[in-house]
Each structure stands twice: as C-alpha cells, then as structure tokens.
Amino acid sequence: MKKVLSPLMLWGLGVGYVISGMYFGWNLGLKEGGTLGLALATVLVILLYTCFSFSYAELACAIPKAGGVFDYATKAFGNQIGFIAGLAQMIEFIFAPPAIAFGIGAYFNLFFPDIPILWISLSAYFIFTALNIYGIKAAATFELWITIIAVVEILIFAGVTLPHFKWANMQQNAWPNGWYGVVASLPFAIWFFLGIEGLANVAEEAKNPQKDIQRGFGSALFTLVILCVLVFFAAIGVGGWEAIVFKNGLSGETSDSPLPLAMGQIVGTNSLLFHLLLTVGLFGLIASFHGLILAAGRSTYEFGLKGFAPRFLGKLHPKFLTPANALLVNMGIGIAALLTNKTAEIITVSVMGALTLYFIAMLSLLQLRRNAPNLARPFSVPGYPWTPLIALVLSGASFLLIAYNNSNLFFIYAGIILICLLFFKLFFPKK
C-alpha cells in the first residue's frame, strides 16, 4: 500500500473514527444509568482507553501492519488466537458503521422529514464506500477536513450551551437504576471512544509508522477526552438528561440526535444556530462512518491476504491500490445489519467485538514482551506492566458485565465467532 499518511492525517483519522460518538449514541446510556451512572461508567472507560491506547501504540509501532490486532495476536499466540482477534476486530469495525448510519439518517431527516431515514443511510454507505475505493490519500484528506469541522462545531455547541448550564439539571433523576445502571450504560460510555484503535490498521500506509502512530494515538485520545467532557456537561446541563434522550423530552421514543435537542432548548428549532448544528453535526457522523469503513476494509483485506478468509478479499484494486473487494463485502454485511433498525443492539455487538480486541491485544503485548524481547520497539508503553494490565482487567470485566446484561446479544456474538472459527478449522486446516 502507498505510504502517504502524515501525522496530521493520522490525528484526523484517530479523532474522525470516534467523533460521531460525541454526536449520538452516548445519550442512550442516560436512559440506563442516569447522569451519575453514565458518568461513573465514562470515568472507567476513559481510564481503559488511556491505558489501552498507549499499550496498543507499542504494538502498532513494532508491527505496523494493516491487520492490527490480527497480526499482533498471530505473532504472539499463533493462528487460531490470531483468527479470533481479527474476527472480533472485523465485527467491531463492520457493525459500528450501520449504527452511525442510523445517526446520519436521523440528523438528515430533521432537515428533510419526507425522505426516509433508511434511504439516507443506504446512500451514505454507497457514497463513502466508493470514496474509500478511490484512494487512501483522498479518503484521509477528506477525513481530516470533516473532522476539523466537526471538532469546531462541538466547541461552538459548548460555547452556546455552557452559559445556560445548571447543576440542578445534572442532579435531576441522576441515579435511576443504581449500580445496575452503571453496568447497563457501559456500552454507551465505550461508544464515546470506540474506534480509535483503527489507527493501527493504517500503520502500513503512514509515512513513518514507527514514530507517527504513537503521536496519532496520543494527540487523538487527548482531543477526544476533552470533547467527551464538554459534550457530557454541555448537553445534560441545559435541561436534564431526559430532554436529550426522549424525542418528547419525557419518555417514549428515544432520539439519535441529542445535541440538537439540547441546542433547541436555548435557541429554538428555527434559529440559524440550530440549523448550523444540524448541518455540521452531519460532518461528525460522516467522519466516523467514513473512517470506520476505511479501517474495516484494511482489517478484512489483511484476513484475505494472509489466507484466513477467501483470497479475493486480499486483492487490491489494480488502479487505485485499495482493498476494493473487502470494502464491498463489508458494505453488504453492514447494510444487512442496518436493515434490522436496532441502533442500541448494533452498538452493543460492536462494543463486544471491541472489548474482545482490547483483551487479546493486551495479552499479546505481555506475551511478546516475554517471547520476543528483541523485537524492535520504537515506542514502549510507559508504566509497563501496569498500564496494559489495567486495560486487560477493565476490558475483560466490562465484557463480562455487558455480556451478562445482554445475554441474547452475547449468544449472537458468540455464535458468529464459533461458526466462523469452525469454518476456519474445516477449510483452512493447515492454519
């Protein structure tokens, strides 16, 4: 693949993969845990992602391959664990875009209520899959600019809403389900940051992966933590959490557009600022949607390239040198998930894939430190071994709690893993 990604482009990708989590999805956790429940879950998640990102950066700098955790786990534990890790990564990256597509449709539908949300979501899939097929440099440049616009818009949102912040609104019904609410809101707290690990999947296309990847992870994580805190307080502090969860502000149908709901309480739904937020809010959703399609294509491509999946998935487009086949297959699976019309459930399955990735990645780092001490490590995680151990424990515990609280979705997730693993063992016996 072409080495064209600069440190600034990597920052744009890292923030872009994730920033849709600031615009929608996280608010569904308020229904489960209230303000305090989601806040506690988010603090744990920030600790998880801080420890994970720096640990994952060590792996990405030492083994700069498009497969990400698939390559790290294969080197550390062999092909079978590598397959499971790579499959979990694919589940995360393939199932996250359909959830974001719902958000794109919901935001766009506020402008054009006569156009069905599903048609908007499907159009987004075709447009941005085509852009990713066209070329990585064009895709990354586009990602950088829409990410910058999306970040600026969140800062404008915070500037408008924070002067109207009232602490009483944060305390209103803040603990509706007790400690159970903390557990139930975990997937939506993770949604704030899910996807940053996709930076590792473009390491092969960075100009200087051994140095630039660590800078990308660090700068992106710092930006995202600041944005997360701003959005949390600015959105809830205006009128309480119910006002940005339910479309009517009290109960009933939930909303995929919490920031417009918060802004509308201050400036009204017909103001220029309100419509500006809707317009630019779409950029935030598009940034993550487009970026995760990019990362998913790289992970599926690596699976096919190494012979762990049908070989045609590992073929590059002869003209654009992009993983076109992988991108098209991922789009088909994503559209099938989109047609279920279940945003919260799709988010939860994607989170299960992410947590599996985090857990196996941390095990891989610990194993490679023991079994491959001479592996070139341009960046070493600070605080070793405690940093990866904290990420290991938090990711494992979060997975168990989420699986227990969503047993039906866990069986679907586990079924996908087991069926694919059986297929792998039957048709790739030498692996």
XYZ file of C-alpha atoms in Angstrom:
431
model
C 0.000 0.000 0.000
C 1.068 3.599 -0.583
C 2.816 5.377 2.329
C 1.066 8.747 2.217
C -0.314 9.444 5.718
C 1.233 12.331 7.677
C 0.964 12.807 11.496
C -1.805 15.382 10.979
C -3.762 12.951 8.796
C -3.338 10.275 11.489
C -4.750 12.673 14.101
C -7.658 13.347 11.745
C -8.290 9.629 11.329
C -7.986 8.898 15.072
C -10.441 11.631 16.054
C -12.597 11.062 12.991
C -13.101 7.357 13.719
C -14.588 8.261 17.090
C -16.172 11.703 16.940
C -19.646 10.504 15.972
C -19.799 9.077 19.490
C -19.982 12.670 20.720
C -22.948 13.459 18.450
C -25.216 10.492 19.154
C -25.439 7.067 20.778
C -23.896 8.003 24.130
C -27.186 9.586 25.224
C -28.866 6.155 25.190
C -26.720 5.314 28.207
C -28.523 8.025 30.180
C -31.748 6.061 29.872
C -29.983 3.141 31.559
C -27.866 4.837 34.212
C -28.932 8.451 34.506
C -26.368 11.223 34.771
C -24.358 9.675 37.605
C -24.493 6.114 36.272
C -23.212 7.117 32.837
C -20.642 9.465 34.395
C -19.132 6.666 36.506
C -19.103 4.328 33.514
C -17.410 7.032 31.415
C -14.662 7.605 34.012
C -13.839 3.881 33.924
C -13.888 3.927 30.136
C -11.523 6.921 29.946
C -9.079 5.006 32.171
C -9.484 1.927 29.958
C -8.821 3.841 26.737
C -5.889 5.776 28.165
C -4.126 2.569 29.204
C -5.185 0.698 26.075
C -4.201 3.385 23.557
C -0.649 3.755 24.819
C -0.250 -0.029 25.027
C -1.707 -0.549 21.559
C 0.604 2.133 20.184
C 3.579 -0.014 21.209
C 2.216 -2.936 19.201
C 1.348 -0.764 16.197
C 4.828 0.790 16.092
C 6.568 -2.575 16.491
C 4.369 -4.393 13.937
C 2.983 -1.771 11.509
C 0.585 -3.996 9.561
C -2.906 -3.345 8.211
C -4.337 -6.274 10.204
C -3.843 -4.586 13.564
C -4.630 -6.946 16.427
C -4.867 -9.861 13.971
C -1.145 -9.551 13.214
C -0.161 -8.910 16.841
C -2.106 -11.886 18.226
C -0.931 -14.202 15.455
C 2.694 -13.382 16.233
C 2.122 -13.772 19.975
C -0.145 -16.832 20.176
C -0.412 -18.427 16.752
C -3.004 -18.576 14.042
C -6.088 -19.690 15.987
C -5.995 -16.865 18.560
C -4.982 -14.502 15.768
C -8.086 -15.543 13.847
C -10.380 -14.882 16.830
C -8.763 -11.489 17.464
C -9.013 -10.497 13.822
C -12.621 -11.631 13.615
C -13.535 -9.618 16.732
C -11.891 -6.590 15.139
C -13.900 -7.087 11.965
C -17.140 -7.386 13.960
C -16.376 -4.095 15.694
C -15.478 -2.222 12.527
C -18.232 -3.716 10.366
C -21.069 -3.313 12.906
C -20.200 0.210 14.067
C -20.919 1.919 10.687
C -24.571 0.725 10.490
C -25.229 2.268 13.914
C -23.646 5.527 12.736
C -25.652 5.354 9.513
C -28.810 5.489 11.632
C -27.473 8.687 13.212
C -26.737 10.205 9.800
C -30.255 9.383 8.688
C -31.788 10.828 11.876
C -29.877 14.130 11.591
C -30.599 14.476 7.860
C -34.260 13.593 8.414
C -34.652 16.643 10.672
C -33.976 18.765 7.568
C -35.939 16.661 5.090
C -38.608 14.718 7.012
C -40.133 13.409 3.777
C -37.011 11.384 2.937
C -36.980 8.050 4.844
C -34.068 7.589 7.277
C -33.254 4.209 5.723
C -32.748 5.671 2.239
C -30.402 8.318 3.607
C -28.415 5.651 5.477
C -28.127 3.413 2.414
C -26.982 6.338 0.255
C -24.231 7.106 2.774
C -22.959 3.523 2.503
C -22.648 3.651 -1.279
C -21.065 7.115 -1.400
C -18.365 6.545 1.227
C -17.517 3.013 0.199
C -16.876 4.428 -3.280
C -14.650 7.187 -1.842
C -12.574 4.613 0.058
C -12.171 2.543 -3.090
C -10.960 5.623 -4.953
C -7.846 6.077 -2.798
C -6.391 6.335 0.708
C -4.926 9.811 0.290
C -8.191 11.268 -0.940
C -10.071 9.420 1.807
C -7.679 10.570 4.556
C -7.646 14.187 3.330
C -11.447 14.233 3.281
C -11.470 12.692 6.766
C -9.096 15.350 8.100
C -11.191 18.281 6.892
C -14.562 16.986 8.049
C -13.017 16.039 11.403
C -11.719 19.584 11.910
C -15.161 20.970 11.054
C -16.834 18.512 13.447
C -14.469 19.436 16.305
C -15.090 23.152 15.757
C -18.826 22.533 15.807
C -18.645 20.794 19.193
C -16.706 23.775 20.537
C -19.425 26.110 19.195
C -22.113 23.891 20.759
C -20.328 24.041 24.126
C -19.908 27.825 23.809
C -23.650 28.293 23.258
C -24.931 25.827 25.867
C -22.497 26.109 28.797
C -23.623 29.654 29.745
C -27.054 28.073 30.379
C -25.615 25.196 32.432
C -27.395 24.485 35.727
C -26.041 21.992 38.236
C -29.609 21.144 39.270
C -30.153 19.646 35.823
C -27.202 17.280 36.367
C -28.725 16.135 39.680
C -32.212 15.563 38.306
C -33.028 11.817 38.470
C -29.267 11.198 38.363
C -29.272 7.653 39.793
C -32.464 5.959 38.490
C -31.233 2.355 38.415
C -28.445 2.338 40.994
C -25.299 0.355 40.314
C -27.131 -1.712 37.709
C -27.377 1.486 35.669
C -23.581 1.823 35.610
C -23.289 -1.648 34.089
C -26.154 -1.079 31.640
C -24.651 2.210 30.429
C -21.149 0.771 29.809
C -21.643 0.069 26.067
C -22.709 3.671 25.506
C -19.804 5.069 27.524
C -17.476 2.958 25.357
C -19.243 4.397 22.298
C -17.695 7.760 23.250
C -14.258 6.352 22.264
C -14.875 3.216 20.225
C -12.849 3.104 17.026
C -9.617 4.901 17.963
C -7.797 1.580 17.604
C -8.455 1.817 13.866
C -5.313 3.956 13.662
C -3.260 0.770 13.905
C -4.869 -0.537 10.716
C -3.433 2.278 8.612
C 0.091 1.983 10.075
C 1.264 0.342 6.851
C 0.248 3.492 4.971
C 1.877 6.013 7.345
C 4.974 7.837 6.078
C 6.909 6.957 9.245
C 4.801 4.445 11.203
C 7.395 3.809 13.930
C 7.141 7.446 15.069
C 3.897 8.813 13.696
C 1.484 6.184 15.059
C 2.286 6.952 18.704
C 1.786 10.671 18.035
C -1.510 9.921 16.335
C -2.805 7.859 19.267
C -1.694 10.365 21.908
C -2.999 13.522 20.220
C -6.282 11.877 19.185
C -7.002 10.494 22.666
C -6.268 13.858 24.324
C -8.648 15.615 21.906
C -11.401 13.045 22.435
C -11.287 13.176 26.239
C -11.689 16.972 26.159
C -14.596 16.731 23.706
C -16.274 13.967 25.730
C -16.273 16.045 28.927
C -17.525 19.149 27.097
C -20.391 17.326 25.390
C -21.465 15.465 28.549
C -21.818 18.565 30.715
C -22.985 20.973 27.998
C -25.767 18.700 26.690
C -27.162 17.465 30.025
C -26.719 20.722 31.940
C -29.220 22.605 29.763
C -32.378 20.733 30.742
C -31.573 17.359 32.313
C -30.870 14.013 30.702
C -34.462 13.123 29.762
C -34.565 16.135 27.444
C -31.753 14.736 25.255
C -32.807 11.084 25.365
C -36.521 11.177 24.529
C -37.930 12.932 21.489
C -40.733 14.485 23.529
C -38.393 15.251 26.442
C -40.154 12.998 28.937
C -40.468 9.361 27.863
C -41.295 7.151 24.914
C -39.303 7.045 21.686
C -35.577 7.705 22.061
C -33.621 10.120 19.876
C -30.413 9.710 17.852
C -29.820 13.497 17.835
C -29.149 14.651 21.433
C -27.131 17.781 20.619
C -29.879 19.387 18.508
C -32.349 18.590 21.301
C -30.122 20.429 23.784
C -29.475 23.366 21.455
C -33.167 23.653 20.600
C -33.992 24.355 24.256
C -31.845 27.504 24.113
C -32.138 28.995 20.626
C -35.291 27.318 19.317
C -35.620 24.957 16.380
C -35.942 27.684 13.757
C -32.771 29.620 14.564
C -29.658 29.818 12.405
C -27.509 28.274 15.144
C -29.841 25.275 15.421
C -29.683 24.599 11.695
C -25.918 25.136 11.712
C -25.585 22.447 14.365
C -27.678 20.057 12.314
C -25.647 20.736 9.184
C -22.224 20.463 10.760
C -23.339 17.652 13.072
C -23.659 15.545 9.970
C -19.935 16.073 9.376
C -19.139 14.492 12.738
C -21.209 11.436 11.931
C -19.793 11.214 8.430
C -16.226 11.449 9.775
C -16.673 8.331 11.910
C -18.755 6.490 9.347
C -16.230 7.092 6.609
C -13.217 6.423 8.858
C -14.517 3.130 10.202
C -15.342 1.934 6.699
C -11.693 2.666 5.893
C -10.407 0.727 8.927
C -12.786 -2.181 8.330
C -11.568 -2.515 4.768
C -7.955 -2.816 5.946
C -8.718 -5.478 8.570
C -10.799 -7.602 6.173
C -8.152 -7.177 3.464
C -5.424 -8.494 5.785
C -7.565 -11.541 6.604
C -7.855 -12.395 2.944
C -4.217 -11.559 2.170
C -2.960 -13.998 4.808
C -5.319 -16.741 3.625
C -7.554 -16.728 6.725
C -10.564 -15.890 4.554
C -11.335 -16.190 0.830
C -8.322 -14.901 -1.098
C -10.301 -12.428 -3.194
C -10.711 -10.290 -0.048
C -6.941 -9.807 -0.013
C -6.757 -8.363 -3.528
C -6.095 -4.682 -4.187
C -7.841 -2.698 -6.899
C -5.452 -2.708 -9.877
C -5.774 1.040 -10.470
C -6.403 2.620 -7.055
C -4.400 0.103 -4.935
C -7.153 -0.026 -2.310
C -8.904 -3.118 -0.826
C -11.984 -2.742 -3.002
C -13.269 -6.315 -2.600
C -13.039 -6.157 1.190
C -14.803 -2.787 1.228
C -17.687 -4.069 -0.905
C -18.192 -7.227 1.190
C -18.153 -5.162 4.380
C -20.754 -2.843 2.880
C -23.061 -5.792 2.169
C -22.831 -7.040 5.762
C -23.300 -3.525 7.113
C -26.427 -2.949 5.056
C -27.873 -6.246 6.328
C -27.312 -5.028 9.918
C -28.758 -1.625 9.015
C -31.998 -3.246 7.866
C -32.620 -4.602 11.394
C -33.311 -0.999 12.531
C -31.847 -1.633 16.019
C -29.284 1.052 16.880
C -28.684 0.154 20.547
C -28.296 -3.562 19.812
C -25.854 -2.943 16.933
C -23.792 -0.652 19.177
C -23.656 -3.359 21.852
C -22.475 -6.078 19.436
C -19.815 -3.718 18.071
C -18.680 -2.975 21.642
C -18.371 -6.710 22.386
C -16.067 -7.044 19.387
C -14.025 -4.064 20.550
C -13.604 -5.389 24.099
C -12.510 -8.777 22.764
C -9.945 -6.945 20.631
C -8.670 -4.944 23.619
C -8.372 -8.017 25.853
C -6.473 -10.134 23.319
C -4.281 -7.182 22.304
C -3.143 -6.638 25.900
C -2.412 -10.348 26.292
C -0.423 -10.176 23.058
C 1.649 -7.247 24.311
C 2.502 -9.085 27.538
C 3.323 -12.281 25.629
C 5.541 -10.523 23.069
C 7.467 -8.767 25.830
C 8.341 -12.244 27.161
C 8.756 -14.250 23.947
C 10.153 -11.573 21.625
C 12.303 -9.328 23.841
C 14.463 -8.316 20.870
C 11.538 -7.121 18.756
C 12.233 -3.531 17.673
C 10.013 -1.261 19.767
C 10.377 2.370 18.635
C 7.791 3.225 21.303
C 7.454 1.455 24.662
C 4.326 1.894 26.737
C 5.015 3.922 29.922
C 4.240 2.228 33.219
C 4.724 -1.308 31.919
C 3.385 -3.821 33.011
C 0.696 -1.954 34.961
C -0.613 0.057 32.023
C -1.545 -2.954 29.848
C -2.673 -4.911 32.936
C -5.171 -2.185 33.858
C -6.508 -2.202 30.281
C -6.652 -6.017 30.369
C -8.668 -6.147 33.600
C -11.032 -3.308 32.644
C -11.730 -4.697 29.159
C -12.295 -8.222 30.474
C -14.566 -7.091 33.309
C -16.516 -4.771 31.003
C -17.063 -7.589 28.515
C -18.379 -9.953 31.209
C -20.725 -7.332 32.636
C -22.075 -6.341 29.220
C -22.478 -9.991 28.163
C -24.363 -10.788 31.386
C -26.622 -7.776 30.935
C -27.249 -8.535 27.222
C -27.347 -12.335 27.170
C -29.287 -12.607 23.889
C -26.813 -10.373 22.065
C -23.910 -12.236 23.654
C -25.175 -15.538 22.232
C -25.482 -13.935 18.792
C -21.939 -12.568 19.088
C -20.536 -15.866 20.404
C -22.396 -17.745 17.666
C -20.754 -15.618 14.961
C -17.326 -16.278 16.489
C -17.876 -20.043 16.838
C -19.375 -20.557 13.371
C -16.557 -18.629 11.717
C -13.956 -20.461 13.808
C -15.449 -23.824 12.775
C -15.403 -22.710 9.132
C -11.776 -21.677 9.593
C -10.793 -25.036 11.105
C -12.585 -27.020 8.398
C -11.476 -25.111 5.329
C -8.078 -23.862 6.480
C -6.768 -26.936 8.346
C -3.107 -26.062 7.795
C -3.586 -22.779 9.576
